[in-house]
């Protein structure tokens, strides 16, 4: 099982003052590999006085080293996340907003240009970069997508799924993420962005 990515390694050191490599050495001595997830987490929290959240992350990440497979990890797509939200706006209006100078900053950042064509490469002032690989107008965008602090890009897909009642479901699927810590960060990121999109478009549609 590969080691966690740079984002997690930096976060765990910032939160606990201990590097991930040092944690692995310590946990090999402090926990029994046969323990359940709950037992291991409780022991880590009590013995090392870490928060409940970091007790959970240390347990999950160390569990992976022991061969345990956490939620969101698949053989083909690696670590992945799916987030969706249905809004009371037509499919075309959602697409137009997401690809407009007003909507692009939500998920790409400040870009001087954005062309809806396969092979187009983008990079925002915030450092988000990528390359469009599939463009199906009003229906789907597929791309490589990378935050500046990431070591490698993810694979991001945005789908717009119309409903019979005139609403649109925005479905976001992201694959090839570094680890399950980044997966959780992206789950929160996309949930927040979809809520912002919903509030803006439904507010304008009233």
PDB file of C-alpha atoms in Angstrom:
ATOM      1  CA  UNK A   1       0.000   0.000   0.000  1.00  0.00           C
ATOM      2  CA  UNK A   2       1.501   3.330  -1.052  1.00  0.00           C
ATOM      3  CA  UNK A   3       2.271   6.037   1.476  1.00  0.00           C
ATOM      4  CA  UNK A   4      -0.154   8.943   1.962  1.00  0.00           C
ATOM      5  CA  UNK A   5       0.369  12.016  -0.189  1.00  0.00           C
ATOM      6  CA  UNK A   6       2.169  15.258   0.653  1.00  0.00           C
ATOM      7  CA  UNK A   7      -1.018  17.057   1.736  1.00  0.00           C
ATOM      8  CA  UNK A   8      -1.752  14.504   4.466  1.00  0.00           C
ATOM      9  CA  UNK A   9       1.859  14.255   5.565  1.00  0.00           C
ATOM     10  CA  UNK A  10       2.037  18.015   6.026  1.00  0.00           C
ATOM     11  CA  UNK A  11      -1.348  18.150   7.760  1.00  0.00           C
ATOM     12  CA  UNK A  12      -0.548  15.423  10.285  1.00  0.00           C
ATOM     13  CA  UNK A  13       2.766  17.055  11.137  1.00  0.00           C
ATOM     14  CA  UNK A  14       1.081  20.457  11.558  1.00  0.00           C
ATOM     15  CA  UNK A  15      -1.669  18.980  13.731  1.00  0.00           C
ATOM     16  CA  UNK A  16       0.419  16.670  15.928  1.00  0.00           C
ATOM     17  CA  UNK A  17       4.000  17.911  15.664  1.00  0.00           C
ATOM     18  CA  UNK A  18       5.072  14.443  14.522  1.00  0.00           C
ATOM     19  CA  UNK A  19       5.898  13.332  10.976  1.00  0.00           C
ATOM     20  CA  UNK A  20       3.946  10.516   9.354  1.00  0.00           C
ATOM     21  CA  UNK A  21       7.071   8.370   9.168  1.00  0.00           C
ATOM     22  CA  UNK A  22       7.551   8.805  12.924  1.00  0.00           C
ATOM     23  CA  UNK A  23       3.893   7.935  13.515  1.00  0.00           C
ATOM     24  CA  UNK A  24       4.263   4.707  11.540  1.00  0.00           C
ATOM     25  CA  UNK A  25       7.257   3.653  13.657  1.00  0.00           C
ATOM     26  CA  UNK A  26       5.394   4.552  16.858  1.00  0.00           C
ATOM     27  CA  UNK A  27       2.147   2.824  15.874  1.00  0.00           C
ATOM     28  CA  UNK A  28       3.961  -0.383  14.932  1.00  0.00           C
ATOM     29  CA  UNK A  29       5.047  -0.586  18.573  1.00  0.00           C
ATOM     30  CA  UNK A  30       1.876   0.771  20.177  1.00  0.00           C
ATOM     31  CA  UNK A  31      -1.012  -1.038  18.471  1.00  0.00           C
ATOM     32  CA  UNK A  32      -1.864  -4.627  17.653  1.00  0.00           C
ATOM     33  CA  UNK A  33      -2.557  -5.211  13.961  1.00  0.00           C
ATOM     34  CA  UNK A  34      -5.436  -7.537  14.881  1.00  0.00           C
ATOM     35  CA  UNK A  35      -7.361  -4.796  16.715  1.00  0.00           C
ATOM     36  CA  UNK A  36     -10.599  -3.466  15.282  1.00  0.00           C
ATOM     37  CA  UNK A  37     -10.721   0.051  13.849  1.00  0.00           C
ATOM     38  CA  UNK A  38     -12.614   1.294  16.919  1.00  0.00           C
ATOM     39  CA  UNK A  39     -10.186  -0.296  19.378  1.00  0.00           C
ATOM     40  CA  UNK A  40      -7.180   1.074  17.530  1.00  0.00           C
ATOM     41  CA  UNK A  41      -8.619   4.604  17.353  1.00  0.00           C
ATOM     42  CA  UNK A  42      -9.564   4.640  21.034  1.00  0.00           C
ATOM     43  CA  UNK A  43      -6.079   3.485  22.010  1.00  0.00           C
ATOM     44  CA  UNK A  44      -4.371   6.100  19.817  1.00  0.00           C
ATOM     45  CA  UNK A  45      -6.536   8.941  21.159  1.00  0.00           C
ATOM     46  CA  UNK A  46      -5.937   7.919  24.783  1.00  0.00           C
ATOM     47  CA  UNK A  47      -2.249   7.079  24.616  1.00  0.00           C
ATOM     48  CA  UNK A  48      -1.115   9.971  22.443  1.00  0.00           C
ATOM     49  CA  UNK A  49      -3.663  12.626  23.465  1.00  0.00           C
ATOM     50  CA  UNK A  50      -4.722  13.463  19.908  1.00  0.00           C
ATOM     51  CA  UNK A  51      -8.127  14.792  18.909  1.00  0.00           C
ATOM     52  CA  UNK A  52     -10.941  12.495  17.838  1.00  0.00           C
ATOM     53  CA  UNK A  53     -10.496  13.638  14.231  1.00  0.00           C
ATOM     54  CA  UNK A  54      -6.769  12.912  14.161  1.00  0.00           C
ATOM     55  CA  UNK A  55      -7.265   9.666  16.021  1.00  0.00           C
ATOM     56  CA  UNK A  56      -9.559   8.674  13.169  1.00  0.00           C
ATOM     57  CA  UNK A  57      -7.122   9.723  10.439  1.00  0.00           C
ATOM     58  CA  UNK A  58      -4.154   8.002  12.062  1.00  0.00           C
ATOM     59  CA  UNK A  59      -6.229   4.839  12.405  1.00  0.00           C
ATOM     60  CA  UNK A  60      -7.428   4.955   8.797  1.00  0.00           C
ATOM     61  CA  UNK A  61      -4.009   5.664   7.323  1.00  0.00           C
ATOM     62  CA  UNK A  62      -2.197   3.126   9.474  1.00  0.00           C
ATOM     63  CA  UNK A  63      -4.941   0.620   8.725  1.00  0.00           C
ATOM     64  CA  UNK A  64      -4.147   1.011   5.034  1.00  0.00           C
ATOM     65  CA  UNK A  65      -0.538   0.092   5.718  1.00  0.00           C
ATOM     66  CA  UNK A  66      -1.893  -3.049   7.380  1.00  0.00           C
ATOM     67  CA  UNK A  67      -3.834  -3.868   4.213  1.00  0.00           C
ATOM     68  CA  UNK A  68      -7.249  -2.556   5.238  1.00  0.00           C
ATOM     69  CA  UNK A  69      -9.149  -0.862   2.412  1.00  0.00           C
ATOM     70  CA  UNK A  70     -11.045   2.297   3.436  1.00  0.00           C
ATOM     71  CA  UNK A  71     -14.229   3.607   1.869  1.00  0.00           C
ATOM     72  CA  UNK A  72     -13.685   5.336  -1.468  1.00  0.00           C
ATOM     73  CA  UNK A  73     -10.743   3.238  -2.676  1.00  0.00           C
ATOM     74  CA  UNK A  74     -11.078   1.058  -5.771  1.00  0.00           C
ATOM     75  CA  UNK A  75      -8.587  -0.979  -7.762  1.00  0.00           C
ATOM     76  CA  UNK A  76      -9.169   0.791 -11.087  1.00  0.00           C
ATOM     77  CA  UNK A  77      -9.964   4.407 -10.173  1.00  0.00           C
ATOM     78  CA  UNK A  78      -7.837   4.624  -7.051  1.00  0.00           C
ATOM     79  CA  UNK A  79      -9.201   6.950  -4.393  1.00  0.00           C
ATOM     80  CA  UNK A  80     -12.412   8.540  -5.633  1.00  0.00           C
ATOM     81  CA  UNK A  81     -15.335  10.677  -4.538  1.00  0.00           C
ATOM     82  CA  UNK A  82     -18.806  11.372  -5.897  1.00  0.00           C
ATOM     83  CA  UNK A  83     -20.901  14.392  -4.883  1.00  0.00           C
ATOM     84  CA  UNK A  84     -24.197  15.535  -6.376  1.00  0.00           C
ATOM     85  CA  UNK A  85     -26.941  18.078  -5.845  1.00  0.00           C
ATOM     86  CA  UNK A  86     -30.245  18.751  -7.623  1.00  0.00           C
ATOM     87  CA  UNK A  87     -31.238  22.358  -8.233  1.00  0.00           C
ATOM     88  CA  UNK A  88     -34.410  23.980  -9.558  1.00  0.00           C
ATOM     89  CA  UNK A  89     -32.808  25.333 -12.745  1.00  0.00           C
ATOM     90  CA  UNK A  90     -32.753  24.071 -16.336  1.00  0.00           C
ATOM     91  CA  UNK A  91     -29.731  22.141 -17.598  1.00  0.00           C
ATOM     92  CA  UNK A  92     -28.672  24.806 -20.139  1.00  0.00           C
ATOM     93  CA  UNK A  93     -28.653  27.584 -17.525  1.00  0.00           C
ATOM     94  CA  UNK A  94     -26.520  25.487 -15.178  1.00  0.00           C
ATOM     95  CA  UNK A  95     -24.021  24.754 -17.941  1.00  0.00           C
ATOM     96  CA  UNK A  96     -23.861  28.380 -19.028  1.00  0.00           C
ATOM     97  CA  UNK A  97     -23.161  29.471 -15.464  1.00  0.00           C
ATOM     98  CA  UNK A  98     -20.521  26.829 -14.707  1.00  0.00           C
ATOM     99  CA  UNK A  99     -18.567  27.761 -17.846  1.00  0.00           C
ATOM    100  CA  UNK A 100     -19.021  31.538 -17.501  1.00  0.00           C
ATOM    101  CA  UNK A 101     -16.608  34.120 -16.011  1.00  0.00           C
ATOM    102  CA  UNK A 102     -18.950  34.183 -12.995  1.00  0.00           C
ATOM    103  CA  UNK A 103     -19.071  30.425 -12.449  1.00  0.00           C
ATOM    104  CA  UNK A 104     -15.541  29.333 -13.364  1.00  0.00           C
ATOM    105  CA  UNK A 105     -13.928  30.884 -10.239  1.00  0.00           C
ATOM    106  CA  UNK A 106     -15.912  28.436  -8.081  1.00  0.00           C
ATOM    107  CA  UNK A 107     -14.153  25.344  -9.383  1.00  0.00           C
ATOM    108  CA  UNK A 108     -11.118  26.526 -11.354  1.00  0.00           C
ATOM    109  CA  UNK A 109     -10.336  30.002 -10.057  1.00  0.00           C
ATOM    110  CA  UNK A 110      -9.494  33.225 -11.854  1.00  0.00           C
ATOM    111  CA  UNK A 111      -8.676  32.466 -15.485  1.00  0.00           C
ATOM    112  CA  UNK A 112      -8.306  35.016 -18.275  1.00  0.00           C
ATOM    113  CA  UNK A 113      -9.610  32.520 -20.828  1.00  0.00           C
ATOM    114  CA  UNK A 114     -11.401  29.177 -20.863  1.00  0.00           C
ATOM    115  CA  UNK A 115     -12.118  27.366 -24.108  1.00  0.00           C
ATOM    116  CA  UNK A 116     -14.604  24.511 -24.185  1.00  0.00           C
ATOM    117  CA  UNK A 117     -12.600  22.234 -26.424  1.00  0.00           C
ATOM    118  CA  UNK A 118     -10.861  18.900 -25.986  1.00  0.00           C
ATOM    119  CA  UNK A 119      -7.173  19.297 -25.236  1.00  0.00           C
ATOM    120  CA  UNK A 120      -7.494  22.816 -23.847  1.00  0.00           C
ATOM    121  CA  UNK A 121      -5.131  23.374 -20.921  1.00  0.00           C
ATOM    122  CA  UNK A 122      -5.942  25.856 -18.175  1.00  0.00           C
ATOM    123  CA  UNK A 123      -4.264  27.359 -15.146  1.00  0.00           C
ATOM    124  CA  UNK A 124      -5.836  29.860 -12.781  1.00  0.00           C
ATOM    125  CA  UNK A 125      -4.189  32.600 -10.759  1.00  0.00           C
ATOM    126  CA  UNK A 126      -4.864  30.421  -7.705  1.00  0.00           C
ATOM    127  CA  UNK A 127      -2.714  27.670  -9.238  1.00  0.00           C
ATOM    128  CA  UNK A 128      -5.448  25.189 -10.168  1.00  0.00           C
ATOM    129  CA  UNK A 129      -4.444  23.623 -13.474  1.00  0.00           C
ATOM    130  CA  UNK A 130      -5.648  20.923 -15.812  1.00  0.00           C
ATOM    131  CA  UNK A 131      -6.592  19.794 -19.285  1.00  0.00           C
ATOM    132  CA  UNK A 132     -10.011  19.127 -20.823  1.00  0.00           C
ATOM    133  CA  UNK A 133     -10.293  15.603 -22.227  1.00  0.00           C
ATOM    134  CA  UNK A 134     -14.052  15.367 -22.960  1.00  0.00           C
ATOM    135  CA  UNK A 135     -16.460  18.207 -23.762  1.00  0.00           C
ATOM    136  CA  UNK A 136     -20.118  17.354 -24.339  1.00  0.00           C
ATOM    137  CA  UNK A 137     -21.976  20.706 -24.298  1.00  0.00           C
ATOM    138  CA  UNK A 138     -24.720  20.981 -21.642  1.00  0.00           C
ATOM    139  CA  UNK A 139     -23.998  17.422 -20.458  1.00  0.00           C
ATOM    140  CA  UNK A 140     -20.436  16.589 -19.432  1.00  0.00           C
ATOM    141  CA  UNK A 141     -16.924  17.860 -18.856  1.00  0.00           C
ATOM    142  CA  UNK A 142     -14.033  15.517 -18.161  1.00  0.00           C
ATOM    143  CA  UNK A 143     -10.538  16.738 -17.364  1.00  0.00           C
ATOM    144  CA  UNK A 144      -7.299  16.425 -15.497  1.00  0.00           C
ATOM    145  CA  UNK A 145      -7.593  18.723 -12.464  1.00  0.00           C
ATOM    146  CA  UNK A 146      -4.892  19.585  -9.938  1.00  0.00           C
ATOM    147  CA  UNK A 147      -4.575  21.859  -6.926  1.00  0.00           C
ATOM    148  CA  UNK A 148      -1.181  23.599  -6.586  1.00  0.00           C
ATOM    149  CA  UNK A 149      -0.201  21.633  -3.454  1.00  0.00           C
ATOM    150  CA  UNK A 150      -0.863  18.254  -5.095  1.00  0.00           C
ATOM    151  CA  UNK A 151       1.910  16.065  -6.435  1.00  0.00           C
ATOM    152  CA  UNK A 152      -0.163  14.725  -9.338  1.00  0.00           C
ATOM    153  CA  UNK A 153      -3.477  15.564 -11.050  1.00  0.00           C
ATOM    154  CA  UNK A 154      -6.803  13.902 -10.395  1.00  0.00           C
ATOM    155  CA  UNK A 155      -9.410  12.955 -12.979  1.00  0.00           C
ATOM    156  CA  UNK A 156     -12.497  15.138 -12.639  1.00  0.00           C
ATOM    157  CA  UNK A 157     -15.895  14.696 -14.314  1.00  0.00           C
ATOM    158  CA  UNK A 158     -18.832  17.092 -14.135  1.00  0.00           C
ATOM    159  CA  UNK A 159     -22.191  15.769 -15.320  1.00  0.00           C
ATOM    160  CA  UNK A 160     -25.459  17.675 -15.755  1.00  0.00           C
ATOM    161  CA  UNK A 161     -28.441  15.327 -15.527  1.00  0.00           C
ATOM    162  CA  UNK A 162     -31.879  16.781 -16.341  1.00  0.00           C
ATOM    163  CA  UNK A 163     -34.930  15.623 -14.402  1.00  0.00           C
ATOM    164  CA  UNK A 164     -38.507  15.266 -15.634  1.00  0.00           C
ATOM    165  CA  UNK A 165     -39.590  18.227 -13.530  1.00  0.00           C
ATOM    166  CA  UNK A 166     -37.206  20.706 -15.150  1.00  0.00           C
ATOM    167  CA  UNK A 167     -34.568  20.487 -12.452  1.00  0.00           C
ATOM    168  CA  UNK A 168     -30.909  19.582 -12.993  1.00  0.00           C
ATOM    169  CA  UNK A 169     -28.679  17.279 -10.981  1.00  0.00           C
ATOM    170  CA  UNK A 170     -25.036  18.329 -10.934  1.00  0.00           C
ATOM    171  CA  UNK A 171     -22.929  15.213 -10.406  1.00  0.00           C
ATOM    172  CA  UNK A 172     -19.226  15.497  -9.677  1.00  0.00           C
ATOM    173  CA  UNK A 173     -16.954  12.474  -9.791  1.00  0.00           C
ATOM    174  CA  UNK A 174     -13.261  12.732  -8.968  1.00  0.00           C
ATOM    175  CA  UNK A 175     -10.751   9.886  -9.256  1.00  0.00           C
ATOM    176  CA  UNK A 176      -7.041   9.226  -8.789  1.00  0.00           C
ATOM    177  CA  UNK A 177      -6.825  11.282  -5.604  1.00  0.00           C
ATOM    178  CA  UNK A 178      -3.694  10.969  -3.455  1.00  0.00           C
ATOM    179  CA  UNK A 179      -5.330   9.324  -0.451  1.00  0.00           C
ATOM    180  CA  UNK A 180      -8.522   9.202   1.615  1.00  0.00           C
ATOM    181  CA  UNK A 181      -7.541  12.349   3.531  1.00  0.00           C
ATOM    182  CA  UNK A 182      -7.556  14.336   0.279  1.00  0.00           C
ATOM    183  CA  UNK A 183     -10.793  12.525  -0.615  1.00  0.00           C
ATOM    184  CA  UNK A 184     -12.466  13.964   2.466  1.00  0.00           C
ATOM    185  CA  UNK A 185     -11.081  17.446   1.757  1.00  0.00           C
ATOM    186  CA  UNK A 186     -12.516  17.243  -1.764  1.00  0.00           C
ATOM    187  CA  UNK A 187     -15.853  15.907  -0.534  1.00  0.00           C
ATOM    188  CA  UNK A 188     -16.190  19.013   1.631  1.00  0.00           C
ATOM    189  CA  UNK A 189     -14.882  21.253  -1.166  1.00  0.00           C
ATOM    190  CA  UNK A 190     -17.392  20.059  -3.749  1.00  0.00           C
ATOM    191  CA  UNK A 191     -20.311  19.971  -1.294  1.00  0.00           C
ATOM    192  CA  UNK A 192     -19.596  23.620  -0.494  1.00  0.00           C
ATOM    193  CA  UNK A 193     -19.266  24.598  -4.162  1.00  0.00           C
ATOM    194  CA  UNK A 194     -22.514  22.836  -5.118  1.00  0.00           C
ATOM    195  CA  UNK A 195     -24.328  24.624  -2.307  1.00  0.00           C
ATOM    196  CA  UNK A 196     -22.988  27.959  -3.578  1.00  0.00           C
ATOM    197  CA  UNK A 197     -24.070  27.130  -7.135  1.00  0.00           C
ATOM    198  CA  UNK A 198     -27.529  26.096  -5.947  1.00  0.00           C
ATOM    199  CA  UNK A 199     -28.019  29.245  -3.881  1.00  0.00           C
ATOM    200  CA  UNK A 200     -26.851  31.541  -6.680  1.00  0.00           C
ATOM    201  CA  UNK A 201     -28.821  29.973  -9.537  1.00  0.00           C
ATOM    202  CA  UNK A 202     -32.020  29.345  -7.591  1.00  0.00           C
ATOM    203  CA  UNK A 203     -31.853  32.877  -6.217  1.00  0.00           C
ATOM    204  CA  UNK A 204     -31.642  34.296  -9.735  1.00  0.00           C
ATOM    205  CA  UNK A 205     -34.391  31.986 -10.950  1.00  0.00           C
ATOM    206  CA  UNK A 206     -37.017  33.113  -8.435  1.00  0.00           C
TER     207      UNK A 206
END
